[in-house]
Tab-separated table of C-alpha atoms (C1' of nucleotides) in Angstrom:
chain	number	residue	atom	x	y	z
A	20	MET	CA	11.347	11.974	-34.115
A	21	ASN	CA	14.142	11.901	-36.855
A	22	ARG	CA	15.518	9.092	-38.956
A	23	THR	CA	18.784	9.034	-36.866
A	24	ALA	CA	17.060	9.434	-33.137
A	25	GLU	CA	14.805	6.243	-34.454
A	26	ALA	CA	17.790	4.528	-35.701
A	27	LEU	CA	19.538	4.793	-32.398
A	28	ARG	CA	16.410	3.861	-30.267
A	29	LYS	CA	16.375	0.785	-32.259
A	30	LYS	CA	19.934	0.058	-31.983
A	31	ASP	CA	19.591	0.354	-28.002
A	32	ALA	CA	16.687	-2.199	-27.985
A	33	VAL	CA	18.464	-4.398	-29.997
A	34	ALA	CA	21.554	-4.376	-27.824
A	35	VAL	CA	19.597	-4.437	-24.635
A	36	LEU	CA	18.021	-7.863	-26.256
A	37	ARG	CA	21.603	-9.209	-27.296
A	38	GLU	CA	23.108	-8.437	-23.849
A	39	HIS	CA	20.254	-10.650	-22.040
A	40	GLY	CA	20.935	-13.386	-24.712
A	41	ILE	CA	17.670	-12.840	-26.487
A	42	LYS	CA	17.065	-13.637	-29.895
A	43	VAL	CA	16.018	-10.505	-31.847
A	44	SER	CA	12.764	-10.054	-33.493
A	45	HIS	CA	10.563	-7.427	-35.075
A	46	GLN	CA	7.895	-7.644	-32.373
A	47	ARG	CA	10.512	-8.089	-29.340
A	48	VAL	CA	12.213	-4.902	-30.496
A	49	LEU	CA	8.981	-2.922	-30.733
A	50	VAL	CA	7.930	-4.205	-27.247
A	51	LEU	CA	10.975	-3.428	-25.557
A	52	GLU	CA	11.305	-0.183	-27.152
A	53	TYR	CA	7.627	0.539	-25.770
A	54	LEU	CA	8.644	-0.277	-22.376
A	55	LEU	CA	11.693	1.917	-22.582
A	56	GLU	CA	9.865	4.875	-23.715
A	57	HIS	CA	6.576	4.580	-21.411
A	58	ASP	CA	6.967	4.780	-17.668
A	59	THR	CA	3.490	4.149	-17.422
A	60	HIS	CA	3.445	0.381	-16.043
A	61	PRO	CA	1.117	-0.662	-19.017
A	62	THR	CA	-0.749	-3.808	-19.178
A	63	VAL	CA	-0.313	-6.389	-21.924
A	64	ASP	CA	-3.655	-4.981	-23.446
A	65	THR	CA	-2.302	-1.540	-23.408
A	66	ILE	CA	0.944	-2.343	-24.975
A	67	TYR	CA	-0.824	-4.295	-27.628
A	68	GLN	CA	-3.549	-1.629	-28.370
A	69	ASP	CA	-0.831	1.076	-28.741
A	70	LEU	CA	1.481	-1.331	-30.700
A	71	LEU	CA	-1.101	-2.530	-33.073
A	72	PRO	CA	-1.462	0.538	-35.375
A	73	HIS	CA	2.388	0.202	-36.053
A	74	VAL	CA	2.460	-3.529	-36.245
A	75	PRO	CA	-0.415	-4.918	-38.344
A	76	GLY	CA	-0.945	-8.690	-37.500
A	77	LEU	CA	0.594	-8.309	-34.020
A	78	SER	CA	-1.124	-10.600	-31.790
A	79	LYS	CA	-1.864	-10.506	-28.029
A	80	THR	CA	-0.454	-13.710	-27.384
A	81	THR	CA	2.936	-12.528	-28.781
A	82	VAL	CA	2.825	-9.501	-26.323
A	83	TYR	CA	2.135	-11.993	-23.375
A	84	ASN	CA	5.214	-14.237	-24.649
A	85	THR	CA	7.224	-11.379	-24.802
A	86	VAL	CA	6.653	-9.728	-21.458
A	87	ARG	CA	7.251	-12.912	-19.777
A	88	LEU	CA	10.417	-13.564	-21.510
A	89	PHE	CA	11.849	-10.171	-20.403
A	90	VAL	CA	10.556	-10.666	-16.760
A	91	GLU	CA	12.501	-14.210	-17.031
A	92	LYS	CA	15.612	-12.546	-18.546
A	93	GLY	CA	15.477	-9.602	-15.940
A	94	ILE	CA	14.865	-6.676	-18.319
A	95	ALA	CA	11.641	-6.164	-17.245
A	96	GLN	CA	9.206	-6.776	-13.829
A	97	GLU	CA	5.883	-7.724	-13.229
A	98	LEU	CA	3.710	-5.462	-11.030
A	99	THR	CA	0.822	-7.017	-8.772
A	100	ILE	CA	-0.300	-3.874	-7.431
A	101	GLU	CA	-3.759	-4.091	-9.163
A	102	GLY	CA	-4.500	-7.869	-8.347
A	103	THR	CA	-6.579	-8.163	-11.314
A	104	GLU	CA	-4.165	-7.645	-14.194
A	105	PHE	CA	-0.352	-7.525	-14.418
A	106	ARG	CA	1.555	-4.477	-15.145
A	107	TYR	CA	5.022	-4.052	-16.619
A	108	ASP	CA	7.972	-1.645	-16.123
A	109	ILE	CA	11.635	-1.969	-16.849
A	110	ALA	CA	13.040	-3.399	-14.004
A	111	ASP	CA	14.304	-1.005	-11.431
A	112	PRO	CA	14.257	-1.894	-7.515
A	113	SER	CA	14.769	1.889	-6.774
A	114	HIS	CA	11.521	3.014	-6.575
A	115	ALA	CA	7.935	2.101	-4.879
A	116	HIS	CA	4.440	2.289	-6.679
A	117	PHE	CA	1.714	3.957	-5.459
A	118	LYS	CA	-1.782	3.591	-6.394
A	119	CYS	CA	-4.490	6.094	-5.877
A	120	VAL	CA	-7.620	4.604	-4.552
A	121	ARG	CA	-9.864	7.334	-5.879
A	122	CYS	CA	-8.562	7.840	-9.791
A	123	GLY	CA	-6.728	4.479	-10.194
A	124	ALA	CA	-3.599	6.190	-11.172
A	125	LEU	CA	-0.204	4.574	-10.658
A	126	TYR	CA	2.821	6.666	-9.426
A	127	ASP	CA	6.475	5.905	-9.234
A	128	LEU	CA	7.922	7.080	-5.979
A	129	PRO	CA	11.446	7.357	-4.943
A	130	LEU	CA	12.259	4.727	-2.229
A	131	PRO	CA	13.892	6.505	0.807
A	132	GLN	CA	17.662	5.191	1.114
A	133	GLU	CA	17.232	4.037	4.468
A	134	LEU	CA	14.327	1.928	3.561
A	135	SER	CA	16.234	-0.266	1.175
A	136	ALA	CA	19.260	-0.354	3.584
A	137	ALA	CA	16.476	-1.803	6.451
A	138	LEU	CA	15.326	-4.284	3.981
A	139	ARG	CA	16.444	-7.551	5.764
A	140	VAL	CA	15.186	-10.882	5.594
A	141	PRO	CA	15.589	-13.886	8.287
A	142	PRO	CA	18.462	-16.183	8.011
A	143	GLY	CA	17.922	-18.997	5.515
A	144	PHE	CA	15.682	-17.016	3.193
A	145	ARG	CA	17.181	-15.470	0.047
A	146	LEU	CA	15.855	-12.419	-1.332
A	147	GLU	CA	15.782	-12.118	-5.097
A	148	GLU	CA	13.098	-9.341	-5.629
A	149	SER	CA	11.054	-6.716	-3.538
A	150	HIS	CA	8.229	-4.518	-4.131
A	151	LEU	CA	6.605	-1.986	-1.762
A	152	TYR	CA	3.127	-0.978	-2.887
A	153	LEU	CA	1.504	1.913	-1.558
A	154	LYS	CA	-2.366	2.995	-1.758
A	155	GLY	CA	-4.173	6.296	-0.563
A	156	VAL	CA	-5.124	9.202	-2.507
A	157	CYS	CA	-2.995	11.016	-4.983
A	158	PRO	CA	-2.316	14.829	-4.837
A	159	SER	CA	-4.701	15.551	-7.904
A	160	CYS	CA	-7.529	13.719	-6.012
A	161	THR	CA	-6.833	15.351	-2.857
A	162	ARG	CA	-7.347	18.870	-4.353
A	163	THR	CA	-10.494	17.511	-5.932
A	164	ASN	CA	-12.022	16.374	-2.646
B	9	MET	CA	-11.698	-27.341	21.389
B	10	ASN	CA	-14.367	-27.592	24.095
B	11	ARG	CA	-17.621	-26.191	23.986
B	12	THR	CA	-16.373	-23.212	26.351
B	13	ALA	CA	-13.660	-22.370	23.962
B	14	GLU	CA	-15.894	-22.480	21.027
B	15	ALA	CA	-18.561	-20.155	22.597
B	16	LEU	CA	-15.915	-17.662	23.344
B	17	ARG	CA	-14.127	-17.888	19.816
B	18	LYS	CA	-17.825	-17.199	18.349
B	19	LYS	CA	-18.565	-14.593	20.655
B	20	ASP	CA	-14.979	-12.987	19.606
B	21	ALA	CA	-15.867	-13.154	16.010
B	22	VAL	CA	-19.500	-11.570	16.728
B	23	ALA	CA	-17.922	-8.842	18.750
B	24	VAL	CA	-15.442	-8.107	16.088
B	25	LEU	CA	-18.400	-7.739	13.393
B	26	ARG	CA	-20.319	-5.346	15.560
B	27	GLU	CA	-17.198	-3.143	16.510
B	28	HIS	CA	-17.081	-2.755	12.729
B	29	GLY	CA	-20.600	-1.944	12.244
B	30	ILE	CA	-21.375	-5.286	10.314
B	31	LYS	CA	-24.667	-7.189	10.499
B	32	VAL	CA	-23.890	-10.319	12.056
B	33	SER	CA	-25.073	-13.766	10.090
B	34	HIS	CA	-24.053	-17.281	10.292
B	35	GLN	CA	-21.749	-17.127	7.193
B	36	ARG	CA	-19.865	-14.011	8.277
B	37	VAL	CA	-19.276	-15.385	11.534
B	38	LEU	CA	-17.719	-18.512	10.189
B	39	VAL	CA	-15.574	-16.688	7.505
B	40	LEU	CA	-14.080	-14.178	10.183
B	41	GLU	CA	-13.315	-16.855	12.611
B	42	TYR	CA	-11.656	-18.885	9.653
B	43	LEU	CA	-9.586	-15.856	9.382
B	44	LEU	CA	-8.997	-15.321	12.801
B	45	GLU	CA	-7.468	-19.064	13.304
B	46	HIS	CA	-5.684	-19.376	10.292
B	47	ASP	CA	-2.664	-17.152	9.245
B	48	THR	CA	-2.246	-19.048	5.906
B	49	HIS	CA	-3.319	-16.199	3.714
B	50	PRO	CA	-6.346	-18.062	2.165
B	51	THR	CA	-7.636	-17.631	-1.347
B	52	VAL	CA	-11.530	-17.436	-1.478
B	53	ASP	CA	-11.417	-20.781	-3.090
B	54	THR	CA	-9.410	-22.267	-0.038
B	55	ILE	CA	-11.953	-20.540	2.531
B	56	TYR	CA	-14.794	-21.978	0.744
B	57	GLN	CA	-13.495	-25.675	0.279
B	58	ASP	CA	-12.417	-25.595	4.008
B	59	LEU	CA	-15.841	-24.326	5.248
B	60	LEU	CA	-18.125	-26.011	3.032
B	61	PRO	CA	-18.288	-29.534	5.147
B	62	HIS	CA	-19.177	-27.370	8.172
B	63	VAL	CA	-21.509	-25.236	6.103
B	64	PRO	CA	-23.760	-27.126	3.893
B	65	GLY	CA	-25.291	-24.943	0.910
B	66	LEU	CA	-22.405	-22.217	1.296
B	67	SER	CA	-21.864	-20.395	-1.670
B	68	LYS	CA	-18.653	-19.106	-3.176
B	69	THR	CA	-20.431	-15.911	-3.943
B	70	THR	CA	-21.158	-15.527	-0.236
B	71	VAL	CA	-17.421	-15.738	0.345
B	72	TYR	CA	-16.799	-13.472	-2.188
B	73	ASN	CA	-19.045	-10.926	-0.760
B	74	THR	CA	-17.923	-11.400	2.729
B	75	VAL	CA	-14.388	-11.077	2.186
B	76	ARG	CA	-14.768	-7.923	0.309
B	77	LEU	CA	-17.163	-6.200	2.892
B	78	PHE	CA	-14.249	-7.151	5.498
B	79	VAL	CA	-11.795	-5.386	3.474
B	80	GLU	CA	-13.974	-2.238	2.960
B	81	LYS	CA	-14.648	-2.359	6.823
B	82	GLY	CA	-10.814	-2.485	7.677
B	83	ILE	CA	-11.071	-6.154	9.231
B	84	ALA	CA	-9.270	-7.873	6.409
B	85	GLN	CA	-6.796	-6.902	3.966
B	86	GLU	CA	-6.257	-8.184	0.212
B	87	LEU	CA	-2.890	-9.795	-0.846
B	88	THR	CA	-1.946	-9.077	-4.394
B	89	ILE	CA	1.566	-10.801	-4.152
B	90	GLU	CA	0.350	-13.570	-6.361
B	91	GLY	CA	-0.935	-11.636	-9.086
B	92	THR	CA	-3.318	-14.284	-10.374
B	93	GLU	CA	-5.496	-14.508	-7.598
B	94	PHE	CA	-6.412	-12.557	-4.128
B	95	ARG	CA	-5.277	-13.715	-0.698
B	96	TYR	CA	-6.842	-12.505	2.701
B	97	ASP	CA	-5.625	-11.558	5.765
B	98	ILE	CA	-6.779	-10.263	9.135
B	99	ALA	CA	-5.385	-6.604	8.873
B	100	ASP	CA	-2.027	-6.253	9.981
B	101	PRO	CA	0.522	-3.626	8.788
B	102	SER	CA	3.395	-4.901	10.928
B	103	HIS	CA	4.565	-7.531	8.740
B	104	ALA	CA	5.885	-8.159	5.249
B	105	HIS	CA	4.977	-11.290	2.798
B	106	PHE	CA	7.389	-13.406	1.444
B	107	LYS	CA	6.799	-15.850	-1.676
B	108	CYS	CA	9.060	-18.584	-2.229
B	109	VAL	CA	9.494	-18.575	-5.804
B	110	ARG	CA	10.376	-22.386	-5.872
B	111	CYS	CA	7.607	-24.007	-3.721
B	112	GLY	CA	5.217	-21.133	-3.721
B	113	ALA	CA	4.829	-20.954	-0.211
B	114	LEU	CA	3.862	-17.708	1.603
B	115	TYR	CA	5.428	-16.520	4.653
B	116	ASP	CA	4.774	-13.755	7.077
B	117	LEU	CA	8.083	-11.982	8.130
B	118	PRO	CA	8.410	-9.169	10.664
B	119	LEU	CA	8.919	-5.620	9.236
B	120	PRO	CA	11.914	-3.996	10.816
B	121	GLN	CA	11.181	-0.890	12.779
B	122	GLU	CA	13.260	1.137	11.116
B	123	LEU	CA	11.592	0.316	7.706
B	124	SER	CA	7.925	1.474	8.871
B	125	ALA	CA	9.822	4.532	10.423
B	126	ALA	CA	11.137	5.275	6.965
B	127	LEU	CA	8.190	4.826	4.984
B	128	ARG	CA	7.116	8.406	3.833
B	129	VAL	CA	5.520	9.768	0.855
B	130	PRO	CA	5.986	12.765	-0.850
B	131	PRO	CA	3.538	16.101	0.154
B	132	GLY	CA	0.458	15.755	-1.366
B	133	PHE	CA	-0.037	12.162	-1.162
B	134	ARG	CA	-2.108	10.551	1.570
B	135	LEU	CA	-1.084	7.263	2.412
B	136	GLU	CA	-3.565	4.997	3.576
B	137	GLU	CA	-2.381	1.138	3.156
B	138	SER	CA	1.251	-0.194	2.509
B	139	HIS	CA	2.369	-3.694	1.354
B	140	LEU	CA	5.916	-5.262	1.211
B	141	TYR	CA	6.016	-7.973	-1.027
B	142	LEU	CA	9.137	-10.184	-1.013
B	143	LYS	CA	10.199	-12.867	-3.365
B	144	GLY	CA	13.044	-15.384	-3.257
B	145	VAL	CA	13.897	-18.929	-1.945
B	146	CYS	CA	12.796	-20.102	1.377
B	147	PRO	CA	15.015	-21.884	3.919
B	148	SER	CA	13.332	-25.334	3.181
B	149	CYS	CA	13.670	-24.962	-0.702
B	150	THR	CA	17.403	-23.718	-0.044
B	151	ARG	CA	18.143	-26.691	1.685
B	152	THR	CA	16.472	-28.966	-0.915
B	153	ASN	CA	18.834	-27.438	-3.411
C	19	DA	C1'	-43.201	-5.396	6.416
C	20	DT	C1'	-38.848	-4.030	4.663
C	21	DT	C1'	-34.310	-4.335	4.066
C	22	DC	C1'	-30.410	-7.109	3.782
C	23	DT	C1'	-28.084	-11.469	2.827
C	24	DT	C1'	-27.612	-15.577	0.302
C	25	DG	C1'	-26.782	-18.771	-3.775
C	26	DC	C1'	-27.354	-20.315	-8.113
C	27	DA	C1'	-26.508	-19.775	-12.984
C	28	DA	C1'	-24.643	-17.045	-16.605
C	29	DA	C1'	-21.428	-13.493	-18.008
C	30	DT	C1'	-16.865	-11.337	-17.922
C	31	DC	C1'	-12.115	-10.721	-18.508
C	32	DA	C1'	-7.002	-11.519	-18.091
C	33	DT	C1'	-4.217	-15.216	-19.100
C	34	DT	C1'	-2.704	-19.633	-21.094
C	35	DT	C1'	-2.737	-23.378	-24.431
C	36	DG	C1'	-2.461	-26.308	-28.609
C	37	DC	C1'	-1.188	-26.240	-32.983
C	38	DA	C1'	-0.009	-24.840	-37.753
C	39	DC	C1'	2.752	-21.402	-40.047
C	40	DT	C1'	6.482	-18.207	-40.621
C	41	DT	C1'	10.713	-16.307	-39.852
C	42	DT	C1'	15.473	-16.249	-38.490
C	43	DA	C1'	20.380	-17.530	-37.773
D	17	DT	C1'	16.886	-26.308	-42.959
D	18	DA	C1'	16.526	-26.957	-38.210
D	19	DA	C1'	15.381	-24.221	-34.183
D	20	DA	C1'	12.552	-20.635	-32.355
D	21	DG	C1'	8.939	-17.163	-32.629
D	22	DT	C1'	4.456	-15.744	-34.076
D	23	DG	C1'	-0.492	-15.527	-34.359
D	24	DC	C1'	-5.175	-17.596	-34.196
D	25	DA	C1'	-8.838	-19.755	-31.756
D	26	DA	C1'	-10.387	-22.289	-28.158
D	27	DA	C1'	-9.574	-23.165	-23.077
D	28	DT	C1'	-9.047	-22.090	-18.364
D	29	DG	C1'	-9.986	-19.967	-14.122
D	30	DA	C1'	-10.649	-16.289	-11.152
D	31	DT	C1'	-14.241	-12.848	-10.022
D	32	DT	C1'	-18.408	-10.350	-10.996
D	33	DT	C1'	-23.338	-9.749	-11.911
D	34	DG	C1'	-28.431	-10.427	-12.214
D	35	DC	C1'	-32.070	-12.273	-9.916
D	36	DA	C1'	-35.030	-14.693	-7.175
D	37	DA	C1'	-35.493	-16.934	-2.517
D	38	DG	C1'	-34.622	-16.566	2.190
D	39	DA	C1'	-33.446	-14.464	6.909
D	40	DA	C1'	-33.076	-10.820	10.315
D	41	DT	C1'	-34.673	-6.778	12.778
DNA sequence: ATTCTTGCAAATCATTTGCACTTTA
DNA sequence: TAAAGTGCAAATGATTTGCAAGAAT
């Protein structure tokens, strides 16, 4: 990535932070950039390990603080499909998550239009967030039967 | 509950274990009965605390072993909606789970027919399990605004 | 008798907390 | 410079593991 693209990317992240009323810091920009560029549903530890070489002295606590803040402000969403650790995503209600029970890989799958339309909740409930978690065997593992 | 009903209940649990190829033990019968009678999505600790008075010497490890076995054999399902702890259910794909972000209560909600029908997965994926987790505010908390 | 199950204690691992230091508006 | 953000170390809490004793067929 050249200097111009990098500058643009940083500007984007800063803009997103400002739009959501979040104070800008070096660490927050980097974590947000990381999430914007990786649709890999990383854990806190993954984000931390990947960022550490570029941010000497980074603390895992800061990554925890930062992703929690992003979730509160609606920038990111917390995936609980694993059950043992949280994964993070740029918030996007338009897809489901599929976990391969063989290899553990996590896929984004398109959410059928009819499905989100059918998503209703009984009177009295106010729906704020929904997650469709699917489990099974992915194409790659099916081939390697 | 009178003696006859209790005997029937126990017979049911034993039958379910046998049908699923699980060896019968005192502890397994009691944990299964607990799940059959409580649609409260209990955690391991809740099951343990509730059963302990009736099963002196019960170990939490045994509850962990037992629910894991039930999940493997398809009797129970593991809910990951909390993200911090597992909850357990008699396996039933016909409803969604709603978590109130105010009070933390967990509700079973009927799953719209169209929704399960629309649930498709791209070619190559084999779907084995699906969970729809909803979050928002429950009727009781909406009233107490 | 052999195999499976149970229970205890210790280990593990993700996440949270308390607090002192630093950065930023 | 006041308010907020960061980082370290220690605490917490759910789950897992190793292993010895007990139960079932």
